[in-house]
Amino acid sequence: CLRAQFVNIQAALTPQSLSAFWTALSMRLYDILGTRLLQHYYVSMVGAVNLSRDVEALRSVAMLAGTDHQHWDMLRELLTLYMTPPNALKTILVGPEGDPNSGKGLFGQAGKVQALVFMSRRVDYRVKVGNVIQKSAWVVELLEDLGVPDPTDGNVNIAMYSAQSLRNRRLKLS
């Protein structure tokens, strides 16, 4: 739908305005998707594959114009948290050395808190034991092994996951 409308939008705007508009539209779509994902959904491995295809389609449309679309690349990386078995998550989070402070893996790319919050949306992150919902054993073990607290034990500021927030983080690291 957006791809079909691109020609009309392109004809109506100057190249500079088109770039600014398309970048803003891309960031807004990312914000809507990210917010809904973090607030309302739990993602299974199969769901992550489907979600990954949708994100790739949105990224492809976003790349038609504009200059700043790295937020889609980051989301694609974060989606790997849902497609990876629990025993391999440590490597994805911190890199092959296993050091949470190495600046590698998703901790280095997205940030510790952001990566852990996205991981918390896995369908197997929490289990129901009797009438109590608790973290899965693999989650407790992984967090202890990494030496990090679970940021979802407290309030999560969804604004930290906006495209603008990711952009500011990237600029700060540069």
Backbone as a chain_set.jsonl record, in Angstrom:
{"seq": "CLRAQFVNIQAALTPQSLSAFWTALSMRLYDILGTRLLQHYYVSMVGAVNLSRDVEALRSVAMLAGTDHQHWDMLRELLTLYMTPPNALKTILVGPEGDPNSGKGLFGQAGKVQALVFMSRRVDYRVKVGNVIQKSAWVVELLEDLGVPDPTDGNVNIAMYSAQSLRNRRLKLS", "coords": {"N": [[0.829, -1.181, 0.0], [1.87, 1.299, 0.889], [4.045, 1.352, -0.803], [2.814, 1.55, -3.282], [1.707, 4.095, -3.091], [3.919, 5.665, -3.02], [4.912, 6.834, -5.428], [3.042, 8.857, -5.963], [3.38, 10.475, -3.713], [6.044, 11.14, -4.005], [5.914, 12.679, -6.323], [4.595, 14.905, -5.391], [6.252, 16.202, -3.58], [9.313, 17.994, -2.848], [12.672, 16.757, -3.397], [14.164, 16.946, -0.964], [12.139, 17.37, 0.945], [10.687, 15.029, 0.568], [12.53, 13.121, 1.431], [12.782, 13.81, 4.173], [10.111, 13.49, 5.005], [9.643, 10.758, 4.407], [11.527, 9.493, 6.011], [10.602, 10.284, 8.541], [8.102, 9.029, 8.492], [8.886, 6.355, 8.346], [10.17, 6.081, 10.826], [8.024, 6.524, 12.535], [6.313, 4.363, 11.913], [7.949, 2.29, 12.787], [8.023, 2.914, 15.531], [5.341, 2.496, 16.273], [5.027, -0.257, 15.729], [7.066, -1.349, 17.393], [6.253, -0.465, 19.974], [3.728, -1.696, 20.263], [4.492, -4.361, 20.112], [6.117, -4.63, 22.413], [4.323, -3.999, 24.432], [2.001, -5.569, 24.153], [2.312, -8.183, 23.091], [3.481, -11.595, 23.068], [6.095, -13.473, 21.776], [6.534, -16.279, 19.75], [8.786, -18.81, 18.383], [7.966, -19.463, 15.763], [6.194, -17.359, 15.297], [8.042, -15.303, 15.35], [9.473, -15.69, 13.001], [7.534, -15.08, 11.083], [7.021, -12.42, 11.859], [9.508, -11.336, 11.338], [9.57, -11.419, 8.551], [7.573, -9.543, 8.0], [8.734, -7.245, 9.096], [10.95, -7.029, 7.44], [9.658, -6.44, 5.039], [8.541, -3.916, 5.67], [10.913, -2.512, 6.121], [12.007, -2.608, 3.57], [10.21, -0.995, 2.123], [10.608, 1.375, 3.512], [13.155, 2.025, 2.692], [12.869, 3.198, 0.241], [13.066, 5.953, 0.146], [14.551, 8.696, 1.934], [16.928, 8.872, 4.67], [17.654, 7.751, 7.101], [17.342, 4.822, 8.379], [18.192, 2.859, 10.079], [17.007, 1.84, 12.339], [15.291, -0.19, 11.601], [17.066, -2.207, 10.907], [18.161, -2.732, 13.411], [15.91, -3.692, 14.746], [15.496, -6.028, 13.296], [17.745, -7.461, 14.111], [17.166, -7.681, 16.862], [14.944, -9.315, 16.734], [16.035, -11.797, 16.417], [16.325, -12.759, 18.936], [14.003, -14.07, 19.513], [14.004, -16.223, 17.862], [15.972, -17.881, 18.572], [17.209, -20.702, 20.338], [16.996, -21.126, 23.932], [19.487, -21.973, 25.071], [21.412, -20.838, 23.453], [21.242, -18.135, 23.636], [22.925, -16.508, 25.201], [25.295, -16.101, 23.727], [24.338, -14.593, 21.579], [23.482, -12.334, 22.933], [25.823, -11.273, 24.226], [28.056, -11.797, 22.688], [30.691, -13.948, 21.345], [32.734, -14.222, 23.257], [31.535, -14.151, 25.699], [31.424, -12.099, 27.545], [29.642, -9.752, 29.288], [30.266, -7.05, 29.298], [31.712, -6.463, 27.074], [30.872, -5.024, 24.901], [29.992, -6.204, 22.675], [27.778, -8.261, 20.671], [24.173, -8.201, 21.135], [23.938, -6.671, 23.424], [25.905, -4.743, 23.11], [25.113, -3.568, 20.694], [22.328, -2.841, 20.856], [21.981, -2.215, 23.496], [22.048, -3.153, 26.95], [19.699, -3.171, 28.617], [17.661, -2.726, 26.711], [17.932, -4.977, 25.006], [17.397, -7.055, 26.821], [14.766, -6.449, 27.575], [13.399, -6.784, 25.148], [13.914, -9.523, 24.846], [12.382, -10.476, 26.931], [9.869, -10.676, 25.919], [9.54, -13.086, 24.792], [7.66, -16.029, 24.275], [8.188, -18.14, 25.933], [9.446, -17.078, 28.13], [8.306, -16.628, 30.609], [6.629, -18.856, 32.839], [3.754, -20.678, 33.903], [3.283, -21.851, 37.06], [1.401, -23.795, 38.908], [-0.738, -21.546, 40.296], [0.821, -19.388, 39.913], [2.733, -17.105, 38.07], [5.937, -17.235, 36.847], [9.456, -16.553, 36.162], [11.026, -18.487, 33.64], [13.167, -21.301, 34.182], [15.488, -21.271, 32.609], [15.738, -18.551, 32.095], [16.269, -17.378, 34.597], [18.705, -18.622, 35.132], [20.267, -17.693, 32.947], [20.274, -14.868, 33.367], [21.57, -14.764, 35.855], [24.035, -15.892, 35.14], [24.964, -13.949, 33.382], [25.134, -11.886, 35.115], [23.353, -9.775, 35.419], [20.525, -7.747, 36.274], [16.974, -8.358, 35.901], [15.366, -6.217, 33.846], [12.643, -6.076, 33.548], [11.503, -6.542, 35.931], [10.82, -4.254, 37.156], [9.229, -1.098, 36.341], [8.907, -0.529, 32.861], [10.175, 1.723, 30.591], [8.722, 2.513, 27.778], [9.316, 4.44, 25.902], [12.046, 4.403, 25.602], [12.535, 2.755, 23.509], [12.008, 3.825, 21.098], [12.407, 4.865, 17.652], [13.783, 7.274, 17.453], [15.126, 7.331, 19.882], [16.848, 5.144, 19.577], [18.351, 6.19, 17.494], [19.553, 8.423, 18.728], [21.135, 7.063, 20.599], [22.902, 5.718, 18.875], [24.213, 7.909, 17.736], [25.469, 8.917, 19.978], [27.29, 6.901, 20.536], [28.957, 7.112, 18.381]], "CA": [[0.0, 0.0, 0.0], [2.78, 2.456, 0.915], [4.871, 1.301, -2.011], [1.981, 2.044, -4.376], [1.503, 5.529, -2.911], [5.197, 6.366, -3.047], [5.038, 7.629, -6.649], [2.227, 10.065, -5.788], [4.029, 11.303, -2.688], [7.283, 11.627, -4.617], [5.568, 13.725, -7.292], [4.065, 16.078, -4.687], [7.235, 16.799, -2.673], [10.684, 18.19, -3.31], [13.505, 15.645, -2.915], [14.511, 17.132, 0.445], [10.923, 17.143, 1.728], [10.378, 13.606, 0.466], [13.455, 12.412, 2.309], [12.403, 14.078, 5.563], [8.799, 12.88, 5.242], [9.738, 9.293, 4.377], [12.269, 9.107, 7.213], [9.682, 10.445, 9.676], [7.097, 7.968, 8.369], [9.565, 5.113, 8.697], [10.386, 6.075, 12.28], [6.71, 6.4, 13.192], [5.876, 2.964, 11.752], [8.779, 1.512, 13.704], [7.572, 3.187, 16.899], [4.057, 1.826, 16.481], [5.272, -1.695, 15.791], [7.837, -1.648, 18.599], [5.424, -0.241, 21.159], [2.724, -2.766, 20.358], [5.195, -5.612, 20.399], [6.57, -4.656, 23.801], [3.22, -3.845, 25.382], [0.843, -6.439, 24.0], [2.525, -9.489, 22.484], [4.536, -12.541, 23.397], [6.465, -13.974, 20.459], [7.064, -17.634, 19.65], [9.771, -18.93, 17.297], [7.244, -19.386, 14.489], [5.726, -15.981, 15.191], [9.192, -14.444, 15.065], [9.791, -15.825, 11.577], [6.524, -14.274, 10.38], [7.273, -11.024, 12.201], [10.725, -10.96, 10.633], [9.185, -11.145, 7.157], [6.844, -8.271, 7.994], [9.709, -6.181, 9.35], [11.745, -6.896, 6.218], [8.809, -5.742, 4.061], [8.487, -2.512, 6.075], [12.245, -1.964, 5.889], [12.147, -2.456, 2.132], [9.441, 0.197, 1.743], [11.258, 2.537, 4.123], [14.383, 2.327, 1.96], [12.562, 3.881, -1.024], [13.521, 7.342, 0.257], [14.99, 9.021, 3.287], [18.328, 8.574, 4.919], [17.942, 7.157, 8.408], [16.451, 3.686, 8.58], [18.925, 1.83, 10.812], [16.148, 1.266, 13.373], [14.758, -1.459, 11.087], [18.145, -3.189, 11.018], [18.255, -3.09, 14.826], [14.761, -4.539, 15.064], [15.766, -7.363, 12.719], [18.699, -8.118, 15.019], [16.471, -8.009, 18.108], [14.022, -10.428, 16.484], [16.752, -13.074, 16.556], [16.129, -13.228, 20.31], [12.822, -14.938, 19.546], [14.235, -17.371, 16.992], [17.121, -18.603, 19.092], [16.914, -21.518, 21.524], [17.523, -20.521, 25.161], [20.889, -22.294, 25.357], [22.293, -20.064, 22.58], [20.964, -16.702, 23.785], [24.051, -15.776, 25.789], [26.204, -15.702, 22.656], [23.702, -13.507, 20.823], [23.414, -11.146, 23.783], [27.105, -10.688, 24.634], [29.137, -12.15, 21.777], [31.288, -15.264, 21.564], [33.604, -14.266, 24.437], [30.69, -14.326, 26.879], [31.611, -10.99, 28.483], [28.549, -8.777, 29.145], [30.783, -5.682, 29.191], [32.613, -6.393, 25.918], [30.341, -4.14, 23.871], [29.643, -7.019, 21.508], [26.456, -8.857, 20.738], [23.067, -7.244, 21.212], [24.195, -5.732, 24.524], [26.684, -3.657, 22.533], [24.402, -2.913, 19.599], [21.047, -2.254, 21.261], [22.016, -1.862, 24.911], [21.675, -4.266, 27.819], [18.291, -3.106, 29.037], [16.81, -2.886, 25.547], [17.987, -6.372, 24.562], [16.716, -7.897, 27.808], [13.331, -6.196, 27.509], [12.898, -7.49, 23.968], [13.966, -10.954, 25.139], [11.305, -10.796, 27.875], [8.616, -10.871, 25.179], [9.479, -14.475, 24.309], [6.515, -16.747, 24.824], [8.67, -19.083, 26.955], [10.191, -16.334, 29.142], [7.622, -16.882, 31.88], [5.802, -20.066, 32.868], [2.783, -20.718, 34.988], [3.469, -22.985, 37.961], [0.226, -23.679, 39.774], [-1.434, -20.281, 40.014], [1.832, -18.337, 39.94], [3.554, -16.932, 36.867], [7.318, -16.931, 37.231], [10.425, -16.661, 35.08], [11.485, -19.833, 33.319], [14.459, -21.648, 34.788], [16.576, -20.832, 31.737], [15.861, -17.094, 32.225], [16.956, -17.125, 35.867], [20.09, -19.081, 34.949], [20.944, -16.785, 32.021], [20.488, -13.573, 34.023], [22.617, -14.957, 36.87], [25.289, -16.122, 34.425], [25.393, -12.656, 32.832], [25.319, -10.94, 36.214], [22.517, -8.598, 35.178], [19.15, -7.88, 36.784], [15.909, -8.367, 34.901], [14.76, -4.885, 33.835], [11.19, -6.161, 33.539], [11.016, -6.661, 37.31], [10.289, -2.923, 37.488], [8.522, -0.459, 35.23], [9.687, -0.394, 31.63], [9.873, 2.957, 29.865], [8.602, 2.15, 26.368], [9.915, 5.509, 25.092], [13.455, 4.047, 25.354], [12.603, 1.86, 22.369], [11.589, 4.542, 19.891], [13.428, 5.009, 16.619], [14.594, 8.444, 17.805], [15.976, 6.932, 20.988], [17.919, 4.333, 18.98], [19.178, 7.111, 16.702], [20.365, 9.184, 19.683], [22.13, 6.138, 21.15], [23.89, 5.493, 17.836], [25.005, 9.13, 17.606], [26.286, 9.032, 21.183], [28.365, 5.914, 20.427], [29.853, 7.48, 17.271]], "C": [[0.888, 1.266, 0.0], [3.623, 2.511, -0.347], [4.089, 1.88, -3.202], [1.787, 3.557, -4.294], [2.79, 6.343, -3.04], [5.322, 7.288, -4.264], [4.25, 8.933, -6.524], [2.864, 11.018, -4.788], [5.299, 11.927, -3.256], [7.0, 12.779, -5.575], [5.147, 15.022, -6.594], [5.119, 16.819, -3.861], [8.569, 17.034, -3.366], [11.519, 17.024, -2.794], [13.865, 15.744, -1.426], [13.299, 16.863, 1.344], [10.53, 15.676, 1.714], [11.256, 12.798, 1.407], [13.065, 12.586, 3.773], [11.073, 13.4, 5.91], [8.924, 11.358, 5.346], [10.52, 8.768, 5.585], [11.359, 9.201, 8.433], [8.604, 9.356, 9.665], [7.687, 6.619, 8.781], [9.739, 4.996, 10.215], [9.056, 5.895, 13.02], [6.169, 4.977, 13.076], [6.648, 2.047, 12.691], [8.299, 1.684, 15.146], [6.259, 2.483, 17.209], [4.262, 0.324, 16.636], [6.01, -2.083, 17.071], [7.029, -1.516, 19.876], [4.398, -1.352, 21.33], [3.361, -4.096, 20.702], [5.553, -5.7, 21.881], [5.432, -4.563, 24.816], [2.182, -4.957, 25.316], [1.123, -7.87, 23.563], [3.637, -10.283, 23.143], [4.825, -13.287, 22.104], [7.059, -15.376, 20.562], [8.102, -17.675, 18.528], [9.095, -18.803, 15.934], [6.726, -17.968, 14.265], [6.85, -15.03, 14.838], [9.586, -14.513, 13.598], [8.808, -14.995, 10.754], [6.741, -12.786, 10.619], [8.51, -10.508, 11.462], [10.434, -10.637, 9.168], [8.459, -9.803, 7.05], [7.792, -7.093, 8.185], [10.567, -5.961, 8.109], [10.949, -6.164, 5.136], [8.719, -4.252, 4.403], [9.826, -1.822, 5.836], [12.45, -1.682, 4.401], [11.405, -1.213, 1.63], [10.112, 1.454, 2.299], [12.485, 2.968, 3.322], [14.131, 3.023, 0.618], [13.048, 5.321, -1.013], [13.93, 7.592, 1.705], [16.398, 8.516, 3.524], [18.597, 7.791, 6.196], [16.947, 6.038, 8.717], [17.138, 2.551, 9.352], [18.082, 1.185, 11.904], [15.556, -0.059, 12.904], [15.813, -2.559, 11.185], [18.283, -3.66, 12.465], [17.094, -4.0, 15.22], [14.95, -5.933, 14.491], [16.739, -8.132, 13.599], [18.003, -8.554, 16.31], [15.494, -9.168, 17.924], [14.709, -11.782, 16.573], [16.622, -13.627, 17.976], [14.951, -14.191, 20.421], [13.023, -16.219, 18.75], [15.339, -18.288, 17.509], [16.723, -19.463, 20.291], [17.58, -20.916, 22.764], [19.003, -20.79, 25.417], [21.88, -21.526, 24.482], [22.121, -18.557, 22.747], [22.153, -15.912, 24.327], [24.995, -15.263, 24.71], [25.619, -14.548, 21.846], [23.702, -12.215, 21.634], [24.774, -10.485, 23.997], [28.272, -11.0, 23.702], [29.806, -13.448, 22.186], [32.191, -15.365, 22.8], [32.814, -14.476, 25.723], [30.802, -13.225, 27.911], [30.516, -9.943, 28.282], [29.018, -7.337, 28.951], [31.688, -5.486, 27.977], [32.14, -5.409, 24.852], [29.987, -4.888, 22.601], [28.252, -7.605, 21.698], [25.38, -7.781, 20.805], [23.216, -6.278, 22.377], [24.95, -4.521, 23.991], [25.928, -2.875, 21.477], [23.159, -2.164, 20.072], [21.063, -1.719, 22.678], [21.506, -3.03, 25.749], [20.19, -4.285, 28.126], [17.376, -3.365, 27.848], [16.783, -4.343, 25.083], [17.234, -7.278, 25.528], [15.202, -7.682, 27.793], [12.733, -6.873, 26.277], [12.882, -8.997, 24.219], [12.805, -11.364, 26.041], [9.967, -11.015, 27.182], [8.556, -12.248, 24.513], [8.323, -15.181, 25.001], [6.932, -17.7, 25.953], [9.465, -18.402, 28.073], [9.621, -16.571, 30.538], [6.774, -18.14, 31.736], [4.845, -19.98, 34.041], [3.006, -22.008, 35.774], [2.362, -22.887, 39.008], [-0.544, -22.444, 39.365], [-0.472, -19.105, 39.941], [2.591, -18.303, 38.614], [4.944, -16.5, 37.325], [8.233, -17.065, 36.02], [10.79, -18.129, 34.881], [12.857, -20.062, 33.947], [15.62, -21.153, 33.926], [16.799, -19.331, 31.835], [16.65, -16.757, 33.48], [18.432, -17.486, 35.734], [20.876, -18.131, 34.046], [21.251, -15.445, 32.676], [21.572, -13.672, 35.095], [23.982, -15.125, 36.213], [25.849, -14.813, 33.861], [25.662, -11.621, 33.923], [24.524, -9.666, 36.033], [21.135, -8.822, 35.785], [18.155, -7.897, 35.625], [15.227, -7.001, 34.917], [13.232, -4.932, 33.853], [10.627, -6.432, 34.937], [10.43, -5.332, 37.791], [9.494, -2.392, 36.312], [9.451, -0.312, 34.043], [9.222, 0.858, 30.902], [9.89, 2.654, 28.365], [9.239, 3.202, 25.463], [11.39, 5.228, 24.787], [13.624, 3.248, 24.063], [12.149, 2.515, 21.078], [12.749, 4.623, 18.902], [14.349, 6.186, 16.939], [15.563, 8.114, 18.928], [17.146, 6.067, 20.491], [18.88, 5.21, 18.191], [20.094, 7.904, 17.631], [21.451, 8.32, 20.289], [23.257, 5.904, 20.153], [24.809, 6.707, 17.696], [25.937, 9.307, 18.799], [27.484, 8.087, 21.125], [29.376, 6.29, 19.355], [30.916, 8.454, 17.686]], "O": [[0.674, 2.181, -0.795], [3.881, 3.585, -0.89], [4.645, 2.61, -4.022], [1.71, 4.227, -5.324], [2.747, 7.567, -3.156], [5.796, 8.416, -4.13], [4.731, 9.991, -6.929], [2.882, 12.231, -5.0], [5.589, 13.098, -3.015], [7.761, 13.745, -5.631], [5.322, 16.11, -7.143], [4.892, 17.967, -3.478], [8.909, 16.362, -4.34], [11.113, 16.361, -1.839], [13.868, 14.738, -0.716], [13.421, 16.208, 2.379], [10.089, 15.137, 2.73], [10.778, 11.897, 2.097], [13.023, 11.613, 4.526], [10.932, 12.809, 6.981], [8.375, 10.745, 6.262], [10.196, 7.706, 6.117], [11.345, 8.297, 9.268], [8.242, 8.827, 10.715], [7.043, 5.842, 9.486], [9.486, 3.944, 10.802], [8.992, 5.184, 14.024], [5.624, 4.443, 14.042], [6.08, 1.146, 13.308], [8.185, 0.708, 15.888], [6.09, 1.934, 18.298], [3.734, -0.291, 17.562], [5.624, -3.033, 17.752], [7.116, -2.368, 20.761], [4.228, -1.883, 22.427], [2.821, -4.866, 21.496], [5.319, -6.724, 22.523], [5.583, -5.013, 25.952], [1.543, -5.259, 26.324], [0.229, -8.71, 23.661], [4.589, -9.732, 23.695], [3.896, -13.692, 21.405], [7.966, -15.625, 21.356], [8.278, -16.693, 17.807], [9.601, -18.11, 15.052], [6.816, -17.442, 13.156], [6.642, -14.06, 14.109], [9.989, -13.507, 13.014], [9.211, -14.288, 9.83], [6.654, -11.985, 9.688], [8.537, -9.361, 11.016], [10.991, -9.688, 8.615], [8.701, -9.027, 6.125], [7.665, -6.068, 7.516], [10.876, -4.819, 7.766], [11.509, -5.354, 4.397], [8.813, -3.412, 3.508], [9.864, -0.673, 5.395], [12.997, -0.646, 4.025], [11.928, -0.469, 0.801], [10.171, 2.479, 1.62], [12.814, 4.154, 3.281], [15.082, 3.397, -0.069], [13.408, 5.857, -2.061], [13.671, 6.771, 2.585], [16.979, 7.824, 2.689], [19.677, 7.22, 6.348], [15.861, 6.278, 9.245], [16.7, 1.403, 9.279], [18.406, 0.087, 12.357], [15.34, -0.96, 13.715], [15.496, -3.704, 11.507], [18.496, -4.846, 12.718], [17.285, -4.972, 15.951], [14.599, -6.919, 15.138], [16.569, -9.334, 13.808], [18.225, -9.664, 16.794], [15.247, -9.922, 18.865], [14.051, -12.801, 16.781], [16.79, -14.827, 18.193], [14.912, -15.03, 21.321], [12.295, -17.193, 18.943], [15.598, -19.348, 16.937], [15.983, -19.007, 21.162], [18.619, -20.266, 22.651], [19.705, -19.918, 25.93], [23.081, -21.564, 24.749], [22.791, -17.782, 22.064], [22.357, -14.761, 23.941], [25.445, -14.119, 24.771], [26.343, -13.625, 21.472], [23.899, -11.131, 21.085], [24.872, -9.258, 23.955], [29.376, -10.503, 23.921], [29.52, -13.99, 23.254], [32.395, -16.456, 23.333], [33.366, -14.929, 26.725], [30.332, -13.384, 29.037], [30.457, -9.31, 27.228], [28.249, -6.494, 28.488], [32.357, -4.459, 27.862], [32.923, -5.004, 23.992], [29.712, -4.276, 21.569], [27.637, -7.458, 22.753], [25.643, -6.604, 20.563], [22.675, -5.173, 22.33], [24.662, -3.39, 24.384], [26.081, -1.658, 21.371], [22.961, -0.998, 19.732], [20.251, -0.864, 23.029], [20.644, -3.794, 25.314], [19.511, -5.291, 27.92], [16.421, -4.133, 27.957], [15.712, -4.879, 24.798], [16.508, -8.175, 25.097], [14.44, -8.631, 27.979], [11.663, -7.475, 26.366], [11.927, -9.674, 23.839], [12.299, -12.48, 25.928], [9.023, -11.497, 27.809], [7.628, -12.536, 23.757], [8.052, -14.945, 26.179], [6.125, -18.027, 26.823], [10.093, -19.086, 28.881], [10.36, -16.698, 31.515], [6.269, -18.448, 30.656], [5.101, -19.297, 35.033], [2.929, -23.108, 35.227], [2.383, -22.015, 39.877], [-0.956, -22.314, 38.212], [-0.901, -17.952, 39.91], [3.032, -19.335, 38.107], [5.104, -15.542, 38.081], [7.845, -17.614, 34.989], [10.854, -18.905, 35.835], [13.603, -19.117, 34.203], [16.622, -20.67, 34.452], [17.929, -18.87, 31.675], [17.582, -15.953, 33.441], [19.303, -16.735, 36.175], [22.023, -17.799, 34.346], [22.367, -14.938, 32.555], [22.398, -12.769, 35.229], [24.972, -14.562, 36.68], [27.061, -14.598, 33.863], [26.328, -10.612, 33.689], [24.964, -8.592, 36.443], [20.635, -9.946, 35.809], [18.478, -7.493, 34.508], [14.572, -6.657, 35.901], [12.593, -3.922, 34.145], [9.413, -6.538, 35.108], [9.634, -5.303, 38.73], [9.131, -3.138, 35.402], [10.634, -0.008, 34.197], [8.034, 1.032, 30.631], [10.957, 2.552, 27.761], [9.661, 2.874, 24.354], [11.928, 5.759, 23.815], [14.744, 3.085, 23.578], [11.93, 1.835, 20.075], [13.914, 4.469, 19.27], [15.558, 6.105, 16.721], [16.705, 8.575, 18.919], [18.284, 6.236, 20.928], [20.092, 4.991, 18.221], [21.285, 8.043, 17.351], [22.575, 8.785, 20.478], [24.429, 5.89, 20.529], [26.023, 6.563, 17.556], [27.06, 9.788, 18.651], [28.567, 8.423, 21.604], [30.523, 5.847, 19.402], [31.74, 8.855, 16.864]]}, "num_chains": 1, "name": "protein.A"}
